[in-house]
């Protein structure tokens, strides 16, 4: 039996940005936008998944006409707020799983256009609910064996407050 590891998309990102030393200000957000959208041949609209501490810092910034907060947008079945600049747009979504993992001060910039799912196969498992006494029927589960990978690693970035 083969075992495949993608190590998750967090480790596959090719870039890293830190607000360490500069703090989260309108100027540092311009630097983040430049970091996210230049030198990587990517799209002009990316998803920014953030933990609660990073979201709090982003919420405290006084935005100007150079970088501003746009209206909420619905995309990929999720409602986002967005930061818009001349470099591109970041769709921001809070993800509590980052908090649960002790990464509340971190975020991940993901270019959805360069996210791929590799499917390695399917497995079928049949269930006999009659034997177990749960029901007078049979069941079948289809199990997909897959992993997410990032194309163009420099189009994605890990972000941290410290």
mmCIF file of C-alpha atoms in Angstrom:
data_model
loop_
_atom_site.group_PDB
_atom_site.id
_atom_site.type_symbol
_atom_site.label_atom_id
_atom_site.label_comp_id
_atom_site.label_asym_id
_atom_site.label_seq_id
_atom_site.Cartn_x
_atom_site.Cartn_y
_atom_site.Cartn_z
ATOM 1 C CA UNK A 1 0.000 0.000 0.000
ATOM 2 C CA UNK A 2 1.343 3.448 -0.947
ATOM 3 C CA UNK A 3 1.304 6.397 1.431
ATOM 4 C CA UNK A 4 1.523 9.945 0.051
ATOM 5 C CA UNK A 5 2.215 13.089 2.088
ATOM 6 C CA UNK A 6 1.653 16.634 0.848
ATOM 7 C CA UNK A 7 2.624 18.055 4.269
ATOM 8 C CA UNK A 8 -0.338 20.420 3.881
ATOM 9 C CA UNK A 9 -0.505 23.642 1.925
ATOM 10 C CA UNK A 10 0.974 25.663 4.818
ATOM 11 C CA UNK A 11 4.442 24.258 4.169
ATOM 12 C CA UNK A 12 4.101 24.468 0.381
ATOM 13 C CA UNK A 13 3.851 28.294 0.250
ATOM 14 C CA UNK A 14 6.946 29.835 -1.311
ATOM 15 C CA UNK A 15 6.870 33.212 0.445
ATOM 16 C CA UNK A 16 6.675 34.571 3.973
ATOM 17 C CA UNK A 17 5.746 38.016 5.328
ATOM 18 C CA UNK A 18 6.025 39.302 8.890
ATOM 19 C CA UNK A 19 4.683 42.489 10.459
ATOM 20 C CA UNK A 20 7.422 42.074 13.102
ATOM 21 C CA UNK A 21 9.009 45.398 13.978
ATOM 22 C CA UNK A 22 6.802 47.471 11.683
ATOM 23 C CA UNK A 23 3.388 46.765 13.192
ATOM 24 C CA UNK A 24 0.109 46.648 11.311
ATOM 25 C CA UNK A 25 -0.435 50.071 9.770
ATOM 26 C CA UNK A 26 -1.769 51.314 6.442
ATOM 27 C CA UNK A 27 1.842 51.499 5.197
ATOM 28 C CA UNK A 28 2.653 47.931 6.266
ATOM 29 C CA UNK A 29 -0.540 46.700 4.584
ATOM 30 C CA UNK A 30 0.662 48.341 1.357
ATOM 31 C CA UNK A 31 3.929 46.395 1.825
ATOM 32 C CA UNK A 32 1.898 43.196 2.367
ATOM 33 C CA UNK A 33 -0.111 43.841 -0.811
ATOM 34 C CA UNK A 34 3.094 44.406 -2.796
ATOM 35 C CA UNK A 35 4.558 41.211 -1.319
ATOM 36 C CA UNK A 36 1.442 39.186 -2.195
ATOM 37 C CA UNK A 37 0.870 40.419 -5.738
ATOM 38 C CA UNK A 38 4.290 41.106 -7.290
ATOM 39 C CA UNK A 39 7.051 38.842 -8.562
ATOM 40 C CA UNK A 40 4.926 35.694 -8.743
ATOM 41 C CA UNK A 41 2.831 35.781 -11.953
ATOM 42 C CA UNK A 42 -0.416 35.209 -10.081
ATOM 43 C CA UNK A 43 -3.986 36.470 -10.111
ATOM 44 C CA UNK A 44 -5.094 39.884 -8.824
ATOM 45 C CA UNK A 45 -7.550 38.421 -6.311
ATOM 46 C CA UNK A 46 -6.427 36.173 -3.455
ATOM 47 C CA UNK A 47 -7.892 34.730 -0.281
ATOM 48 C CA UNK A 48 -6.342 35.757 3.050
ATOM 49 C CA UNK A 49 -7.178 33.248 5.807
ATOM 50 C CA UNK A 50 -6.412 34.773 9.223
ATOM 51 C CA UNK A 51 -6.403 33.881 12.906
ATOM 52 C CA UNK A 52 -8.204 36.072 15.457
ATOM 53 C CA UNK A 53 -5.156 38.059 16.684
ATOM 54 C CA UNK A 54 -4.135 38.959 13.131
ATOM 55 C CA UNK A 55 -7.740 39.839 12.272
ATOM 56 C CA UNK A 56 -7.935 42.085 15.340
ATOM 57 C CA UNK A 57 -4.771 43.919 14.242
ATOM 58 C CA UNK A 58 -6.132 44.347 10.707
ATOM 59 C CA UNK A 59 -9.438 45.687 12.074
ATOM 60 C CA UNK A 60 -7.670 48.426 14.095
ATOM 61 C CA UNK A 61 -6.004 50.004 11.040
ATOM 62 C CA UNK A 62 -7.256 53.364 9.733
ATOM 63 C CA UNK A 63 -7.613 52.718 6.023
ATOM 64 C CA UNK A 64 -7.071 55.463 3.469
ATOM 65 C CA UNK A 65 -7.819 55.944 -0.187
ATOM 66 C CA UNK A 66 -4.613 54.079 -1.176
ATOM 67 C CA UNK A 67 -5.663 50.892 0.621
ATOM 68 C CA UNK A 68 -9.284 50.613 1.607
ATOM 69 C CA UNK A 69 -11.833 48.130 2.815
ATOM 70 C CA UNK A 70 -14.436 47.165 0.240
ATOM 71 C CA UNK A 71 -17.913 45.778 0.689
ATOM 72 C CA UNK A 72 -18.397 42.175 1.743
ATOM 73 C CA UNK A 73 -18.192 39.660 -1.075
ATOM 74 C CA UNK A 74 -19.456 36.109 -1.365
ATOM 75 C CA UNK A 75 -17.146 33.708 -3.187
ATOM 76 C CA UNK A 76 -16.487 29.964 -2.955
ATOM 77 C CA UNK A 77 -19.534 29.683 -0.657
ATOM 78 C CA UNK A 78 -17.902 31.911 2.001
ATOM 79 C CA UNK A 79 -18.595 35.550 2.864
ATOM 80 C CA UNK A 80 -15.452 37.703 2.827
ATOM 81 C CA UNK A 81 -14.483 41.266 3.572
ATOM 82 C CA UNK A 82 -11.863 42.606 1.235
ATOM 83 C CA UNK A 83 -8.876 44.905 1.243
ATOM 84 C CA UNK A 84 -8.418 46.613 -2.105
ATOM 85 C CA UNK A 85 -5.289 48.279 -3.448
ATOM 86 C CA UNK A 86 -3.820 48.960 -6.870
ATOM 87 C CA UNK A 87 -1.759 45.763 -6.472
ATOM 88 C CA UNK A 88 -4.869 43.573 -6.114
ATOM 89 C CA UNK A 89 -7.634 42.490 -3.717
ATOM 90 C CA UNK A 90 -7.340 40.287 -0.642
ATOM 91 C CA UNK A 91 -10.526 38.477 0.389
ATOM 92 C CA UNK A 92 -10.240 38.121 4.179
ATOM 93 C CA UNK A 93 -11.801 35.216 6.083
ATOM 94 C CA UNK A 94 -11.379 34.411 9.772
ATOM 95 C CA UNK A 95 -10.582 30.749 10.448
ATOM 96 C CA UNK A 96 -10.892 29.584 14.042
ATOM 97 C CA UNK A 97 -8.879 26.441 13.348
ATOM 98 C CA UNK A 98 -5.775 28.661 13.311
ATOM 99 C CA UNK A 99 -6.707 29.741 16.862
ATOM 100 C CA UNK A 100 -7.222 26.119 17.896
ATOM 101 C CA UNK A 101 -3.722 25.261 16.620
ATOM 102 C CA UNK A 102 -2.081 28.112 18.566
ATOM 103 C CA UNK A 103 -1.620 30.190 15.403
ATOM 104 C CA UNK A 104 -4.026 33.069 16.148
ATOM 105 C CA UNK A 105 -1.349 35.572 15.068
ATOM 106 C CA UNK A 106 -0.831 33.928 11.666
ATOM 107 C CA UNK A 107 -2.484 34.037 8.275
ATOM 108 C CA UNK A 108 -2.203 32.421 4.869
ATOM 109 C CA UNK A 109 -2.540 34.152 1.504
ATOM 110 C CA UNK A 110 -3.924 31.620 -0.955
ATOM 111 C CA UNK A 111 -4.328 32.082 -4.688
ATOM 112 C CA UNK A 112 -7.282 29.820 -5.434
ATOM 113 C CA UNK A 113 -6.344 29.723 -9.132
ATOM 114 C CA UNK A 114 -3.179 27.818 -8.219
ATOM 115 C CA UNK A 115 -4.712 25.320 -5.766
ATOM 116 C CA UNK A 116 -4.986 21.794 -7.157
ATOM 117 C CA UNK A 117 -6.484 18.596 -5.831
ATOM 118 C CA UNK A 118 -4.733 15.377 -6.764
ATOM 119 C CA UNK A 119 -6.953 12.329 -6.617
ATOM 120 C CA UNK A 120 -5.124 9.045 -6.161
ATOM 121 C CA UNK A 121 -8.155 6.808 -6.332
ATOM 122 C CA UNK A 122 -11.385 5.735 -4.725
ATOM 123 C CA UNK A 123 -12.278 3.057 -2.252
ATOM 124 C CA UNK A 124 -15.718 1.568 -1.781
ATOM 125 C CA UNK A 125 -16.823 0.196 1.571
ATOM 126 C CA UNK A 126 -20.070 -1.720 1.946
ATOM 127 C CA UNK A 127 -22.009 -1.796 5.228
ATOM 128 C CA UNK A 128 -24.525 -4.436 6.323
ATOM 129 C CA UNK A 129 -26.750 -2.623 8.802
ATOM 130 C CA UNK A 130 -28.924 -5.722 9.217
ATOM 131 C CA UNK A 131 -26.126 -7.666 10.925
ATOM 132 C CA UNK A 132 -25.382 -4.808 13.290
ATOM 133 C CA UNK A 133 -29.072 -4.335 14.071
ATOM 134 C CA UNK A 134 -29.079 -0.656 13.162
ATOM 135 C CA UNK A 135 -31.494 -0.761 10.235
ATOM 136 C CA UNK A 136 -33.124 -2.981 7.659
ATOM 137 C CA UNK A 137 -30.898 -1.786 4.848
ATOM 138 C CA UNK A 138 -27.442 -1.877 3.377
ATOM 139 C CA UNK A 139 -25.097 1.054 2.921
ATOM 140 C CA UNK A 140 -22.136 2.015 0.804
ATOM 141 C CA UNK A 141 -19.456 4.632 1.392
ATOM 142 C CA UNK A 142 -17.333 6.058 -1.405
ATOM 143 C CA UNK A 143 -13.999 7.227 -0.031
ATOM 144 C CA UNK A 144 -11.830 9.512 -2.153
ATOM 145 C CA UNK A 145 -8.081 9.389 -1.608
ATOM 146 C CA UNK A 146 -6.754 12.866 -2.404
ATOM 147 C CA UNK A 147 -4.498 15.712 -1.345
ATOM 148 C CA UNK A 148 -4.256 19.462 -1.951
ATOM 149 C CA UNK A 149 -1.155 20.888 -3.593
ATOM 150 C CA UNK A 150 -0.096 24.391 -4.590
ATOM 151 C CA UNK A 151 1.088 25.243 -8.063
ATOM 152 C CA UNK A 152 3.354 28.283 -8.388
ATOM 153 C CA UNK A 153 4.448 28.310 -4.707
ATOM 154 C CA UNK A 154 5.442 32.001 -4.842
ATOM 155 C CA UNK A 155 1.789 32.933 -5.477
ATOM 156 C CA UNK A 156 1.031 31.921 -1.857
ATOM 157 C CA UNK A 157 2.406 33.276 1.388
ATOM 158 C CA UNK A 158 2.491 32.644 5.126
ATOM 159 C CA UNK A 159 1.896 35.828 7.167
ATOM 160 C CA UNK A 160 2.647 36.464 10.842
ATOM 161 C CA UNK A 161 2.345 39.345 13.292
ATOM 162 C CA UNK A 162 5.646 38.536 15.014
#
